[in-house]
């Protein structure tokens, strides 16, 4: 499992439940406005109680994680 997902371990924004699962998905994304498509890693955080789903870019989550560990 990717390390950055630990940062997503918080309560559901809609119902406050702690029951959730994290899925890794790969989606095509544009790179620097060029038409060449690249594939980026995203995390889906799915609430198991109400089904509320959030999507996070792994790049951003992992970048923040590194900043935290510089302390
Ligand atoms: Zn929920």
Coordinates of N, CA and C and ligand atoms in Angstrom, one line a residue:
X1 N 0.8 -1.2 0.0 CA 0.0 0.0 0.0 C 0.9 1.2 0.0
X2 N 0.4 2.3 -0.7 CA 1.1 3.5 -0.7 C 1.1 4.2 0.6
X3 N 2.3 4.8 1.0 CA 2.4 5.4 2.3 C 1.5 6.6 2.5
X4 N 1.3 7.4 1.5 CA 0.6 8.7 1.6 C -0.8 8.5 2.0
X5 N -1.4 7.3 1.9 CA -2.8 7.2 2.2 C -3.0 7.3 3.7
X6 N -2.0 7.2 4.6 CA -2.2 7.4 6.0 C -2.7 8.8 6.3
X7 N -2.3 9.7 5.5 CA -2.8 11.1 5.7 C -4.3 11.2 5.5
X8 N -4.9 10.3 4.8 CA -6.3 10.3 4.5 C -7.2 9.6 5.6
X9 N -6.6 9.2 6.7 CA -7.3 8.5 7.7 C -8.0 9.4 8.7
X10 N -9.1 10.0 8.2 CA -9.9 10.9 9.0 C -11.4 10.6 8.8
X11 N -12.2 11.2 9.6 CA -13.6 10.8 9.6 C -14.3 11.3 8.3
X12 N -15.3 10.7 7.9 CA -16.1 11.0 6.7 C -16.6 12.5 6.8
X13 N -16.5 13.2 5.8 CA -16.9 14.6 5.8 C -18.4 14.8 5.9
X14 N -19.1 13.7 5.4 CA -20.6 13.8 5.3 C -21.3 13.3 6.6
X15 N -20.9 12.1 7.0 CA -21.6 11.4 8.2 C -20.7 11.3 9.4
X16 N -19.4 11.5 9.3 CA -18.5 11.4 10.4 C -18.0 10.0 10.8
X17 N -18.4 9.1 9.9 CA -18.0 7.7 10.2 C -16.5 7.5 10.0
X18 N -15.9 6.6 10.7 CA -14.5 6.2 10.5 C -14.3 5.0 9.6
X19 N -15.4 4.4 9.3 CA -15.3 3.2 8.4 C -15.2 3.6 7.0
X20 N -14.0 3.4 6.4 CA -13.8 3.7 5.0 C -12.7 2.8 4.4
X21 N -12.7 2.8 3.1 CA -11.6 2.0 2.4 C -10.9 3.0 1.4
X22 N -9.7 2.7 1.2 CA -8.9 3.5 0.3 C -8.6 2.6 -0.9
X23 N -8.8 3.1 -2.1 CA -8.5 2.4 -3.3 C -7.5 3.3 -4.2
X24 N -6.6 2.6 -4.7 CA -5.6 3.3 -5.6 C -6.2 3.2 -7.1
X25 N -6.3 4.3 -7.8 CA -6.7 4.2 -9.2 C -5.7 5.1 -10.0
X26 N -5.6 4.7 -11.3 CA -4.8 5.4 -12.2 C -5.6 6.0 -13.3
X27 N -5.5 7.3 -13.4 CA -6.3 8.0 -14.4 C -5.4 8.8 -15.3
X28 N -5.8 8.9 -16.6 CA -5.0 9.7 -17.6 C -5.1 11.2 -17.2
X29 N -4.0 11.9 -17.3 CA -4.0 13.3 -17.1 C -3.1 14.1 -18.1
X30 N -3.4 15.3 -18.3 CA -2.6 16.1 -19.3 C -1.4 16.6 -18.6
X31 N -0.3 16.6 -19.3 CA 1.0 17.1 -18.7 C 1.4 18.4 -19.4
X32 N 1.4 19.5 -18.6 CA 1.9 20.8 -19.0 C 1.2 21.3 -20.2
X33 N -0.1 21.0 -20.3 CA -0.9 21.5 -21.4 C -0.6 20.8 -22.7
X34 N 0.4 19.9 -22.8 CA 0.7 19.2 -24.0 C -0.4 18.1 -24.2
X35 N -0.6 17.8 -25.4 CA -1.7 16.8 -25.7 C -1.3 15.4 -25.3
X36 N 0.0 15.1 -25.1 CA 0.4 13.8 -24.7 C -0.2 13.5 -23.3
X37 N -0.8 12.4 -23.2 CA -1.5 12.0 -22.0 C -0.6 11.2 -21.1
X38 N -0.6 11.5 -19.8 CA 0.2 10.8 -18.8 C -0.8 10.1 -17.9
X39 N -0.3 9.2 -17.1 CA -1.1 8.5 -16.1 C -0.7 8.9 -14.7
X40 N -1.7 9.4 -13.9 CA -1.4 9.8 -12.5 C -2.1 8.9 -11.5
X41 N -1.5 8.7 -10.4 CA -2.1 7.9 -9.3 C -3.0 8.8 -8.4
X42 N -4.2 8.2 -8.2 CA -5.1 8.9 -7.3 C -5.6 8.0 -6.2
X43 N -6.0 8.5 -5.1 CA -6.6 7.7 -4.0 C -8.1 8.0 -4.0
X44 N -8.9 7.0 -3.9 CA -10.3 7.1 -3.6 C -10.5 6.8 -2.2
X45 N -11.2 7.7 -1.4 CA -11.5 7.4 0.0 C -13.0 7.2 0.0
X46 N -13.5 6.0 0.2 CA -14.9 5.6 0.2 C -15.4 5.3 1.5
X47 N -16.4 6.1 2.0 CA -17.1 5.8 3.3 C -17.9 4.5 3.1
X48 N -17.8 3.6 4.1 CA -18.5 2.4 4.1 C -19.9 2.5 4.7
X49 N -20.2 3.6 5.3 CA -21.5 3.8 5.9 C -22.5 4.6 5.0
X50 N -22.0 5.6 4.3 CA -22.9 6.4 3.5 C -22.5 6.4 2.0
X51 N -21.3 5.9 1.7 CA -20.9 5.8 0.3 C -20.3 7.0 -0.2
X52 N -20.1 8.1 0.6 CA -19.5 9.3 0.2 C -18.0 9.0 -0.3
X53 N -17.7 9.5 -1.5 CA -16.4 9.2 -2.1 C -15.6 10.5 -2.3
X54 N -14.4 10.5 -1.9 CA -13.5 11.6 -2.2 C -12.3 11.1 -3.0
X55 N -11.8 12.0 -3.9 CA -10.7 11.6 -4.7 C -9.5 12.6 -4.4
X56 N -8.3 12.0 -4.2 CA -7.1 12.8 -4.0 C -6.0 12.5 -5.0
X57 N -5.3 13.5 -5.4 CA -4.1 13.2 -6.2 C -3.0 12.7 -5.3
X58 N -2.4 11.6 -5.7 CA -1.3 11.0 -4.9 C -0.1 12.0 -4.9
X59 N 0.1 12.7 -5.9 CA 1.2 13.6 -6.0 C 1.1 14.6 -4.8
X60 N 0.0 15.2 -4.7 CA -0.2 16.3 -3.7 C -0.2 15.7 -2.3
X61 N -0.8 14.5 -2.1 CA -0.8 13.9 -0.7 C 0.6 13.5 -0.3
X62 N 1.3 12.9 -1.2 CA 2.7 12.4 -0.9 C 3.6 13.6 -0.7
X63 N 3.4 14.7 -1.4 CA 4.2 15.9 -1.3 C 4.1 16.5 0.1
X64 N 2.8 16.6 0.6 CA 2.5 17.1 1.9 C 3.1 16.2 3.0
X65 N 3.1 14.9 2.7 CA 3.6 13.9 3.7 C 5.1 14.1 3.9
X66 N 5.8 14.4 2.8 CA 7.3 14.6 2.9 C 7.6 15.9 3.7
X67 N 6.8 16.9 3.5 CA 7.0 18.1 4.3 C 6.8 17.9 5.8
X68 N 5.8 17.1 6.1 CA 5.6 16.8 7.5 C 6.8 16.1 8.1
X69 N 7.4 15.2 7.4 CA 8.4 14.3 7.9 C 9.8 15.0 8.0
X70 N 9.8 16.3 7.5 CA 11.1 17.0 7.6 C 11.3 17.6 9.0
X71 N 10.3 17.6 9.8 CA 10.4 18.1 11.2 C 11.3 17.1 12.0
Ligands
LIG1 ZN1 -20.0 8.7 5.4

